[in-house]
Amino acid sequence: MKRSIPLLMILMLWTTVTLRAQVQLDHPILLEGSEGQLNGLLESTLPHAVLTAGVEGSGTHRFAIATAGPLWNVDLPSLTTAPVEGLHLLVRSDASSAGPLSISVNGSGPYPITRGPSDPVLAEEIPPGSVLSLVFDGSVFQVMNGTAHSRRDCPAGTTGVSDQYCIEQTERDTADFFEASLICAQQGYRLCSWGEFIVACQNGAVLGLQQMTGNYEWTNSAANEDNCVRVAGNANCQQAGATFATVGTYHFRCCLSR
């Protein structure tokens, strides 16, 4: 005699099975409640997969190193199709070149690299080692990080100490700490850090800097006590002192980030 298994029992057995899958959804997932997160996702870099926070944070599924020349050939194993609208790439330039930039992705393309829809990006504008954030609009890859990859020139009266910052060539007259900070800020500059002052001072002769030693100058680095500021450059580049920001006046010079 055969017995049929009740439908309710089948459903109960089905609900006790743990299912693990990575799926493609046609609609966004709405998370509600206190946790607001999905757990147990598989580690995948496929462009159609639901990505874990770790994979997304690493950027490995969209990061590529460009080849030399104005045509960047990049290989992105996680991309199995031609670029589609909205594709986001992080591409590092590794060599200097010249001319309008374009990019070929896994042999597809080339596609122009532009600022906005029609402003070409020139290869000579991109320092080697810069990382560009690129988004495909269907016909071109647009640069999303603006001119952040470009270092600005040092203004008149300042000298580039490194690729990171410029410093004024001569010190300014004495002022208290707050006045000095405000004067620099009004020009879009800032007081130099203690480390920036030391590096500039040690290379002062080569850089053509004047009066780097002979008296203390304000820096924007804090000392050990509250409301206490580091001053530097009296007898030599390494000499430093500390004084309260509310006491005394010192010479100073401004720096700016490039």
PDB file of C-alpha atoms in Angstrom:
ATOM      1  CA  MET A   1       0.000   0.000   0.000  1.00  0.00           C
ATOM      2  CA  LYS A   2       1.479   3.301  -1.038  1.00  0.00           C
ATOM      3  CA  ARG A   3       1.291   6.347   1.174  1.00  0.00           C
ATOM      4  CA  SER A   4       1.446   9.887  -0.130  1.00  0.00           C
ATOM      5  CA  ILE A   5       3.511  12.474   1.751  1.00  0.00           C
ATOM      6  CA  PRO A   6       1.379  15.432   2.794  1.00  0.00           C
ATOM      7  CA  LEU A   7       2.167  18.695   1.006  1.00  0.00           C
ATOM      8  CA  LEU A   8       2.650  20.462   4.332  1.00  0.00           C
ATOM      9  CA  MET A   9       5.397  18.008   5.296  1.00  0.00           C
ATOM     10  CA  ILE A  10       7.127  18.575   1.959  1.00  0.00           C
ATOM     11  CA  LEU A  11       7.137  22.297   2.584  1.00  0.00           C
ATOM     12  CA  MET A  12       8.470  21.801   6.092  1.00  0.00           C
ATOM     13  CA  LEU A  13      11.299  19.635   4.796  1.00  0.00           C
ATOM     14  CA  TRP A  14      12.087  22.187   2.092  1.00  0.00           C
ATOM     15  CA  THR A  15      12.335  25.061   4.527  1.00  0.00           C
ATOM     16  CA  THR A  16      14.892  23.221   6.653  1.00  0.00           C
ATOM     17  CA  VAL A  17      17.405  23.106   3.758  1.00  0.00           C
ATOM     18  CA  THR A  18      20.035  25.854   3.775  1.00  0.00           C
ATOM     19  CA  LEU A  19      20.424  27.375   0.324  1.00  0.00           C
ATOM     20  CA  ARG A  20      23.593  29.182  -0.704  1.00  0.00           C
ATOM     21  CA  ALA A  21      23.681  31.023  -4.011  1.00  0.00           C
ATOM     22  CA  GLN A  22      24.911  34.166  -5.672  1.00  0.00           C
ATOM     23  CA  VAL A  23      22.214  35.565  -7.918  1.00  0.00           C
ATOM     24  CA  GLN A  24      21.544  38.402 -10.307  1.00  0.00           C
ATOM     25  CA  LEU A  25      18.549  40.555  -9.356  1.00  0.00           C
ATOM     26  CA  ASP A  26      16.548  42.759 -11.670  1.00  0.00           C
ATOM     27  CA  HIS A  27      15.465  45.071  -8.853  1.00  0.00           C
ATOM     28  CA  PRO A  28      17.291  46.611  -5.889  1.00  0.00           C
ATOM     29  CA  ILE A  29      17.155  44.937  -2.488  1.00  0.00           C
ATOM     30  CA  LEU A  30      15.475  47.030   0.186  1.00  0.00           C
ATOM     31  CA  LEU A  31      17.061  46.427   3.585  1.00  0.00           C
ATOM     32  CA  GLU A  32      14.935  47.145   6.629  1.00  0.00           C
ATOM     33  CA  GLY A  33      15.459  46.708  10.335  1.00  0.00           C
ATOM     34  CA  SER A  34      18.377  47.367  12.626  1.00  0.00           C
ATOM     35  CA  GLU A  35      21.072  45.304  10.863  1.00  0.00           C
ATOM     36  CA  GLY A  36      20.663  46.562   7.288  1.00  0.00           C
ATOM     37  CA  GLN A  37      23.152  44.144   5.765  1.00  0.00           C
ATOM     38  CA  LEU A  38      23.408  40.901   3.823  1.00  0.00           C
ATOM     39  CA  ASN A  39      25.651  38.150   5.136  1.00  0.00           C
ATOM     40  CA  GLY A  40      26.982  35.015   3.486  1.00  0.00           C
ATOM     41  CA  LEU A  41      27.600  36.365  -0.029  1.00  0.00           C
ATOM     42  CA  LEU A  42      30.152  34.444  -2.063  1.00  0.00           C
ATOM     43  CA  GLU A  43      33.404  36.186  -2.968  1.00  0.00           C
ATOM     44  CA  SER A  44      32.999  37.075  -6.652  1.00  0.00           C
ATOM     45  CA  THR A  45      34.354  39.755  -8.953  1.00  0.00           C
ATOM     46  CA  LEU A  46      31.971  39.140 -11.853  1.00  0.00           C
ATOM     47  CA  PRO A  47      30.355  42.390 -13.024  1.00  0.00           C
ATOM     48  CA  HIS A  48      26.816  40.949 -12.739  1.00  0.00           C
ATOM     49  CA  ALA A  49      27.337  39.484  -9.269  1.00  0.00           C
ATOM     50  CA  VAL A  50      26.279  40.826  -5.904  1.00  0.00           C
ATOM     51  CA  LEU A  51      29.624  41.953  -4.467  1.00  0.00           C
ATOM     52  CA  THR A  52      30.687  41.675  -0.868  1.00  0.00           C
ATOM     53  CA  ALA A  53      31.843  44.785   0.951  1.00  0.00           C
ATOM     54  CA  GLY A  54      35.379  43.420   0.964  1.00  0.00           C
ATOM     55  CA  VAL A  55      35.517  42.902  -2.803  1.00  0.00           C
ATOM     56  CA  GLU A  56      33.944  46.289  -3.492  1.00  0.00           C
ATOM     57  CA  GLY A  57      36.280  48.025  -1.062  1.00  0.00           C
ATOM     58  CA  SER A  58      39.379  46.418  -2.561  1.00  0.00           C
ATOM     59  CA  GLY A  59      38.557  47.634  -6.060  1.00  0.00           C
ATOM     60  CA  THR A  60      40.437  44.632  -7.508  1.00  0.00           C
ATOM     61  CA  HIS A  61      37.574  43.791  -9.867  1.00  0.00           C
ATOM     62  CA  ARG A  62      37.865  47.182 -11.582  1.00  0.00           C
ATOM     63  CA  PHE A  63      41.540  48.131 -11.180  1.00  0.00           C
ATOM     64  CA  ALA A  64      43.955  47.933 -14.126  1.00  0.00           C
ATOM     65  CA  ILE A  65      47.416  49.205 -15.056  1.00  0.00           C
ATOM     66  CA  ALA A  66      47.668  51.046 -18.364  1.00  0.00           C
ATOM     67  CA  THR A  67      50.218  50.223 -21.021  1.00  0.00           C
ATOM     68  CA  ALA A  68      52.641  52.846 -22.307  1.00  0.00           C
ATOM     69  CA  GLY A  69      51.534  55.386 -24.888  1.00  0.00           C
ATOM     70  CA  PRO A  70      48.374  57.453 -25.435  1.00  0.00           C
ATOM     71  CA  LEU A  71      46.350  54.291 -26.173  1.00  0.00           C
ATOM     72  CA  TRP A  72      45.864  52.404 -22.930  1.00  0.00           C
ATOM     73  CA  ASN A  73      45.331  48.680 -23.392  1.00  0.00           C
ATOM     74  CA  VAL A  74      43.990  47.230 -20.159  1.00  0.00           C
ATOM     75  CA  ASP A  75      43.116  43.674 -19.244  1.00  0.00           C
ATOM     76  CA  LEU A  76      40.247  43.198 -16.813  1.00  0.00           C
ATOM     77  CA  PRO A  77      39.574  39.470 -16.186  1.00  0.00           C
ATOM     78  CA  SER A  78      36.392  40.227 -14.227  1.00  0.00           C
ATOM     79  CA  LEU A  79      34.798  41.797 -17.306  1.00  0.00           C
ATOM     80  CA  THR A  80      33.433  39.125 -19.668  1.00  0.00           C
ATOM     81  CA  THR A  81      31.688  41.447 -22.135  1.00  0.00           C
ATOM     82  CA  ALA A  82      32.365  44.668 -23.991  1.00  0.00           C
ATOM     83  CA  PRO A  83      32.072  47.773 -21.763  1.00  0.00           C
ATOM     84  CA  VAL A  84      28.494  48.747 -20.946  1.00  0.00           C
ATOM     85  CA  GLU A  85      27.128  52.094 -19.810  1.00  0.00           C
ATOM     86  CA  GLY A  86      27.986  52.787 -16.194  1.00  0.00           C
ATOM     87  CA  LEU A  87      31.117  50.611 -16.121  1.00  0.00           C
ATOM     88  CA  HIS A  88      33.543  52.090 -13.566  1.00  0.00           C
ATOM     89  CA  LEU A  89      37.290  51.532 -13.944  1.00  0.00           C
ATOM     90  CA  LEU A  90      40.299  52.612 -11.885  1.00  0.00           C
ATOM     91  CA  VAL A  91      43.315  52.838 -14.189  1.00  0.00           C
ATOM     92  CA  ARG A  92      46.874  53.681 -13.176  1.00  0.00           C
ATOM     93  CA  SER A  93      49.171  55.382 -15.659  1.00  0.00           C
ATOM     94  CA  ASP A  94      52.668  53.926 -15.576  1.00  0.00           C
ATOM     95  CA  ALA A  95      54.525  55.842 -18.279  1.00  0.00           C
ATOM     96  CA  SER A  96      54.805  59.312 -19.755  1.00  0.00           C
ATOM     97  CA  SER A  97      53.471  59.937 -23.258  1.00  0.00           C
ATOM     98  CA  ALA A  98      51.708  62.644 -25.285  1.00  0.00           C
ATOM     99  CA  GLY A  99      48.502  63.126 -27.231  1.00  0.00           C
ATOM    100  CA  PRO A 100      44.778  62.519 -26.608  1.00  0.00           C
ATOM    101  CA  LEU A 101      44.206  59.511 -24.376  1.00  0.00           C
ATOM    102  CA  SER A 102      42.040  56.550 -25.356  1.00  0.00           C
ATOM    103  CA  ILE A 103      41.502  53.141 -23.823  1.00  0.00           C
ATOM    104  CA  SER A 104      40.916  49.617 -25.083  1.00  0.00           C
ATOM    105  CA  VAL A 105      39.368  47.181 -22.576  1.00  0.00           C
ATOM    106  CA  ASN A 106      39.959  43.475 -23.164  1.00  0.00           C
ATOM    107  CA  GLY A 107      40.434  44.247 -26.873  1.00  0.00           C
ATOM    108  CA  SER A 108      37.211  46.254 -27.160  1.00  0.00           C
ATOM    109  CA  GLY A 109      37.526  49.826 -28.336  1.00  0.00           C
ATOM    110  CA  PRO A 110      39.451  52.062 -28.382  1.00  0.00           C
ATOM    111  CA  TYR A 111      37.286  54.599 -26.578  1.00  0.00           C
ATOM    112  CA  PRO A 112      38.310  58.244 -25.986  1.00  0.00           C
ATOM    113  CA  ILE A 113      39.064  59.386 -22.422  1.00  0.00           C
ATOM    114  CA  THR A 114      37.473  62.780 -21.800  1.00  0.00           C
ATOM    115  CA  ARG A 115      36.483  65.298 -19.170  1.00  0.00           C
ATOM    116  CA  GLY A 116      32.783  65.512 -19.727  1.00  0.00           C
ATOM    117  CA  PRO A 117      31.437  64.219 -23.038  1.00  0.00           C
ATOM    118  CA  SER A 118      33.793  66.037 -25.415  1.00  0.00           C
ATOM    119  CA  ASP A 119      36.917  67.478 -23.706  1.00  0.00           C
ATOM    120  CA  PRO A 120      39.859  65.143 -24.508  1.00  0.00           C
ATOM    121  CA  VAL A 121      42.355  64.323 -21.782  1.00  0.00           C
ATOM    122  CA  LEU A 122      45.972  64.647 -22.959  1.00  0.00           C
ATOM    123  CA  ALA A 123      48.466  62.011 -21.889  1.00  0.00           C
ATOM    124  CA  GLU A 124      51.054  64.646 -20.975  1.00  0.00           C
ATOM    125  CA  GLU A 125      48.631  66.019 -18.362  1.00  0.00           C
ATOM    126  CA  ILE A 126      48.700  62.743 -16.419  1.00  0.00           C
ATOM    127  CA  PRO A 127      51.764  62.188 -14.191  1.00  0.00           C
ATOM    128  CA  PRO A 128      52.984  58.571 -14.198  1.00  0.00           C
ATOM    129  CA  GLY A 129      51.507  56.664 -11.284  1.00  0.00           C
ATOM    130  CA  SER A 130      48.277  58.676 -11.221  1.00  0.00           C
ATOM    131  CA  VAL A 131      45.032  56.736 -10.862  1.00  0.00           C
ATOM    132  CA  LEU A 132      42.091  57.883 -12.978  1.00  0.00           C
ATOM    133  CA  SER A 133      38.507  57.074 -12.068  1.00  0.00           C
ATOM    134  CA  LEU A 134      36.752  56.385 -15.381  1.00  0.00           C
ATOM    135  CA  VAL A 135      33.055  55.788 -16.110  1.00  0.00           C
ATOM    136  CA  PHE A 136      31.796  54.590 -19.519  1.00  0.00           C
ATOM    137  CA  ASP A 137      28.859  56.564 -20.925  1.00  0.00           C
ATOM    138  CA  GLY A 138      28.299  54.289 -23.909  1.00  0.00           C
ATOM    139  CA  SER A 139      30.796  55.946 -26.236  1.00  0.00           C
ATOM    140  CA  VAL A 140      33.618  57.490 -24.165  1.00  0.00           C
ATOM    141  CA  PHE A 141      35.204  56.986 -20.741  1.00  0.00           C
ATOM    142  CA  GLN A 142      34.754  60.139 -18.673  1.00  0.00           C
ATOM    143  CA  VAL A 143      37.246  61.101 -15.945  1.00  0.00           C
ATOM    144  CA  MET A 144      35.390  61.399 -12.644  1.00  0.00           C
ATOM    145  CA  ASN A 145      38.168  62.627 -10.355  1.00  0.00           C
ATOM    146  CA  GLY A 146      38.483  65.944 -12.163  1.00  0.00           C
ATOM    147  CA  THR A 147      41.958  67.416 -12.057  1.00  0.00           C
ATOM    148  CA  ALA A 148      42.848  65.664  -8.795  1.00  0.00           C
ATOM    149  CA  HIS A 149      45.452  63.683 -10.744  1.00  0.00           C
ATOM    150  CA  SER A 150      47.186  66.899 -11.861  1.00  0.00           C
ATOM    151  CA  ARG A 151      49.668  68.748  -9.682  1.00  0.00           C
ATOM    152  CA  ARG A 152      49.260  72.504  -9.790  1.00  0.00           C
ATOM    153  CA  ASP A 153      52.189  74.784 -10.500  1.00  0.00           C
ATOM    154  CA  CYS A 154      53.716  76.689  -7.603  1.00  0.00           C
ATOM    155  CA  PRO A 155      52.582  80.359  -7.649  1.00  0.00           C
ATOM    156  CA  ALA A 156      55.009  83.243  -8.014  1.00  0.00           C
ATOM    157  CA  GLY A 157      57.021  83.771  -4.859  1.00  0.00           C
ATOM    158  CA  THR A 158      56.912  80.081  -3.930  1.00  0.00           C
ATOM    159  CA  THR A 159      59.108  77.110  -4.766  1.00  0.00           C
ATOM    160  CA  GLY A 160      58.188  73.467  -5.222  1.00  0.00           C
ATOM    161  CA  VAL A 161      59.927  71.467  -2.509  1.00  0.00           C
ATOM    162  CA  SER A 162      58.513  68.182  -3.819  1.00  0.00           C
ATOM    163  CA  ASP A 163      55.579  66.908  -5.827  1.00  0.00           C
ATOM    164  CA  GLN A 164      53.478  67.400  -2.704  1.00  0.00           C
ATOM    165  CA  TYR A 165      53.855  71.052  -1.684  1.00  0.00           C
ATOM    166  CA  CYS A 166      55.226  74.542  -2.388  1.00  0.00           C
ATOM    167  CA  ILE A 167      56.792  76.947   0.118  1.00  0.00           C
ATOM    168  CA  GLU A 168      57.318  80.707   0.084  1.00  0.00           C
ATOM    169  CA  GLN A 169      60.866  81.691  -0.780  1.00  0.00           C
ATOM    170  CA  THR A 170      61.211  84.352   1.922  1.00  0.00           C
ATOM    171  CA  GLU A 171      59.855  84.605   5.433  1.00  0.00           C
ATOM    172  CA  ARG A 172      57.173  87.111   6.355  1.00  0.00           C
ATOM    173  CA  ASP A 173      57.273  89.725   9.104  1.00  0.00           C
ATOM    174  CA  THR A 174      56.469  88.720  12.660  1.00  0.00           C
ATOM    175  CA  ALA A 175      52.882  88.058  13.716  1.00  0.00           C
ATOM    176  CA  ASP A 176      51.132  86.055  16.378  1.00  0.00           C
ATOM    177  CA  PHE A 177      50.075  82.524  15.515  1.00  0.00           C
ATOM    178  CA  PHE A 178      46.462  83.356  14.690  1.00  0.00           C
ATOM    179  CA  GLU A 179      47.397  86.331  12.522  1.00  0.00           C
ATOM    180  CA  ALA A 180      49.944  84.235  10.640  1.00  0.00           C
ATOM    181  CA  SER A 181      47.399  81.463  10.072  1.00  0.00           C
ATOM    182  CA  LEU A 182      44.820  83.943   8.809  1.00  0.00           C
ATOM    183  CA  ILE A 183      47.255  85.687   6.454  1.00  0.00           C
ATOM    184  CA  CYS A 184      48.167  82.373   4.811  1.00  0.00           C
ATOM    185  CA  ALA A 185      44.533  81.255   4.628  1.00  0.00           C
ATOM    186  CA  GLN A 186      43.427  84.498   2.960  1.00  0.00           C
ATOM    187  CA  GLN A 187      45.684  83.623   0.022  1.00  0.00           C
ATOM    188  CA  GLY A 188      44.575  80.013  -0.139  1.00  0.00           C
ATOM    189  CA  TYR A 189      47.775  78.887   1.592  1.00  0.00           C
ATOM    190  CA  ARG A 190      48.483  77.505   5.078  1.00  0.00           C
ATOM    191  CA  LEU A 191      51.273  77.509   7.605  1.00  0.00           C
ATOM    192  CA  CYS A 192      53.902  74.874   6.850  1.00  0.00           C
ATOM    193  CA  SER A 193      54.084  71.771   8.980  1.00  0.00           C
ATOM    194  CA  TRP A 194      57.210  71.139  11.023  1.00  0.00           C
ATOM    195  CA  GLY A 195      58.239  68.310   8.684  1.00  0.00           C
ATOM    196  CA  GLU A 196      57.701  70.451   5.591  1.00  0.00           C
ATOM    197  CA  PHE A 197      59.828  73.216   7.095  1.00  0.00           C
ATOM    198  CA  ILE A 198      62.701  70.827   7.881  1.00  0.00           C
ATOM    199  CA  VAL A 199      62.754  69.291   4.382  1.00  0.00           C
ATOM    200  CA  ALA A 200      62.631  72.720   2.742  1.00  0.00           C
ATOM    201  CA  CYS A 201      65.304  74.090   5.075  1.00  0.00           C
ATOM    202  CA  GLN A 202      67.684  71.197   4.422  1.00  0.00           C
ATOM    203  CA  ASN A 203      67.378  71.834   0.681  1.00  0.00           C
ATOM    204  CA  GLY A 204      67.191  75.612   0.985  1.00  0.00           C
ATOM    205  CA  ALA A 205      70.394  76.383  -0.950  1.00  0.00           C
ATOM    206  CA  VAL A 206      69.327  74.272  -3.931  1.00  0.00           C
ATOM    207  CA  LEU A 207      65.770  75.642  -3.869  1.00  0.00           C
ATOM    208  CA  GLY A 208      66.839  79.267  -3.511  1.00  0.00           C
ATOM    209  CA  LEU A 209      65.070  79.758  -0.169  1.00  0.00           C
ATOM    210  CA  GLN A 210      66.110  82.648   2.043  1.00  0.00           C
ATOM    211  CA  GLN A 211      66.365  83.111   5.814  1.00  0.00           C
ATOM    212  CA  MET A 212      65.437  79.532   6.665  1.00  0.00           C
ATOM    213  CA  THR A 213      67.550  79.828   9.825  1.00  0.00           C
ATOM    214  CA  GLY A 214      68.509  82.664  12.145  1.00  0.00           C
ATOM    215  CA  ASN A 215      65.214  82.982  13.996  1.00  0.00           C
ATOM    216  CA  TYR A 216      62.245  80.829  14.841  1.00  0.00           C
ATOM    217  CA  GLU A 217      59.282  80.565  12.455  1.00  0.00           C
ATOM    218  CA  TRP A 218      55.742  79.393  13.172  1.00  0.00           C
ATOM    219  CA  THR A 219      54.631  75.980  11.927  1.00  0.00           C
ATOM    220  CA  ASN A 220      51.160  74.463  12.039  1.00  0.00           C
ATOM    221  CA  SER A 221      52.334  71.449  14.051  1.00  0.00           C
ATOM    222  CA  ALA A 222      51.174  71.068  17.626  1.00  0.00           C
ATOM    223  CA  ALA A 223      53.569  70.549  20.526  1.00  0.00           C
ATOM    224  CA  ASN A 224      53.063  68.461  23.657  1.00  0.00           C
ATOM    225  CA  GLU A 225      50.690  70.749  25.540  1.00  0.00           C
ATOM    226  CA  ASP A 226      47.240  71.996  24.665  1.00  0.00           C
ATOM    227  CA  ASN A 227      47.295  75.270  22.727  1.00  0.00           C
ATOM    228  CA  CYS A 228      51.042  74.865  22.208  1.00  0.00           C
ATOM    229  CA  VAL A 229      52.636  75.257  18.755  1.00  0.00           C
ATOM    230  CA  ARG A 230      55.940  74.079  17.284  1.00  0.00           C
ATOM    231  CA  VAL A 231      58.390  76.740  16.082  1.00  0.00           C
ATOM    232  CA  ALA A 232      61.434  75.837  13.988  1.00  0.00           C
ATOM    233  CA  GLY A 233      64.609  77.033  12.303  1.00  0.00           C
ATOM    234  CA  ASN A 234      66.561  79.094  14.802  1.00  0.00           C
ATOM    235  CA  ALA A 235      70.213  78.000  14.917  1.00  0.00           C
ATOM    236  CA  ASN A 236      69.778  75.226  12.321  1.00  0.00           C
ATOM    237  CA  CYS A 237      67.129  73.358  10.361  1.00  0.00           C
ATOM    238  CA  GLN A 238      66.608  70.725  13.051  1.00  0.00           C
ATOM    239  CA  GLN A 239      66.279  73.090  15.989  1.00  0.00           C
ATOM    240  CA  ALA A 240      62.694  73.351  17.210  1.00  0.00           C
ATOM    241  CA  GLY A 241      60.916  74.833  20.166  1.00  0.00           C
ATOM    242  CA  ALA A 242      57.417  75.096  21.513  1.00  0.00           C
ATOM    243  CA  THR A 243      55.387  78.092  22.565  1.00  0.00           C
ATOM    244  CA  PHE A 244      51.787  78.856  23.411  1.00  0.00           C
ATOM    245  CA  ALA A 245      49.788  80.088  20.427  1.00  0.00           C
ATOM    246  CA  THR A 246      48.574  83.001  22.513  1.00  0.00           C
ATOM    247  CA  VAL A 247      52.058  84.230  23.489  1.00  0.00           C
ATOM    248  CA  GLY A 248      54.656  86.048  21.400  1.00  0.00           C
ATOM    249  CA  THR A 249      55.175  86.806  17.721  1.00  0.00           C
ATOM    250  CA  TYR A 250      57.420  85.040  15.204  1.00  0.00           C
ATOM    251  CA  HIS A 251      58.303  85.171  11.547  1.00  0.00           C
ATOM    252  CA  PHE A 252      56.517  82.683   9.300  1.00  0.00           C
ATOM    253  CA  ARG A 253      56.120  81.533   5.724  1.00  0.00           C
ATOM    254  CA  CYS A 254      53.176  79.890   3.966  1.00  0.00           C
ATOM    255  CA  CYS A 255      52.938  76.555   2.199  1.00  0.00           C
ATOM    256  CA  LEU A 256      50.336  75.063  -0.132  1.00  0.00           C
ATOM    257  CA  SER A 257      49.595  71.548  -1.249  1.00  0.00           C
ATOM    258  CA  ARG A 258      50.059  70.754  -4.932  1.00  0.00           C
TER     259      ARG A 258
END
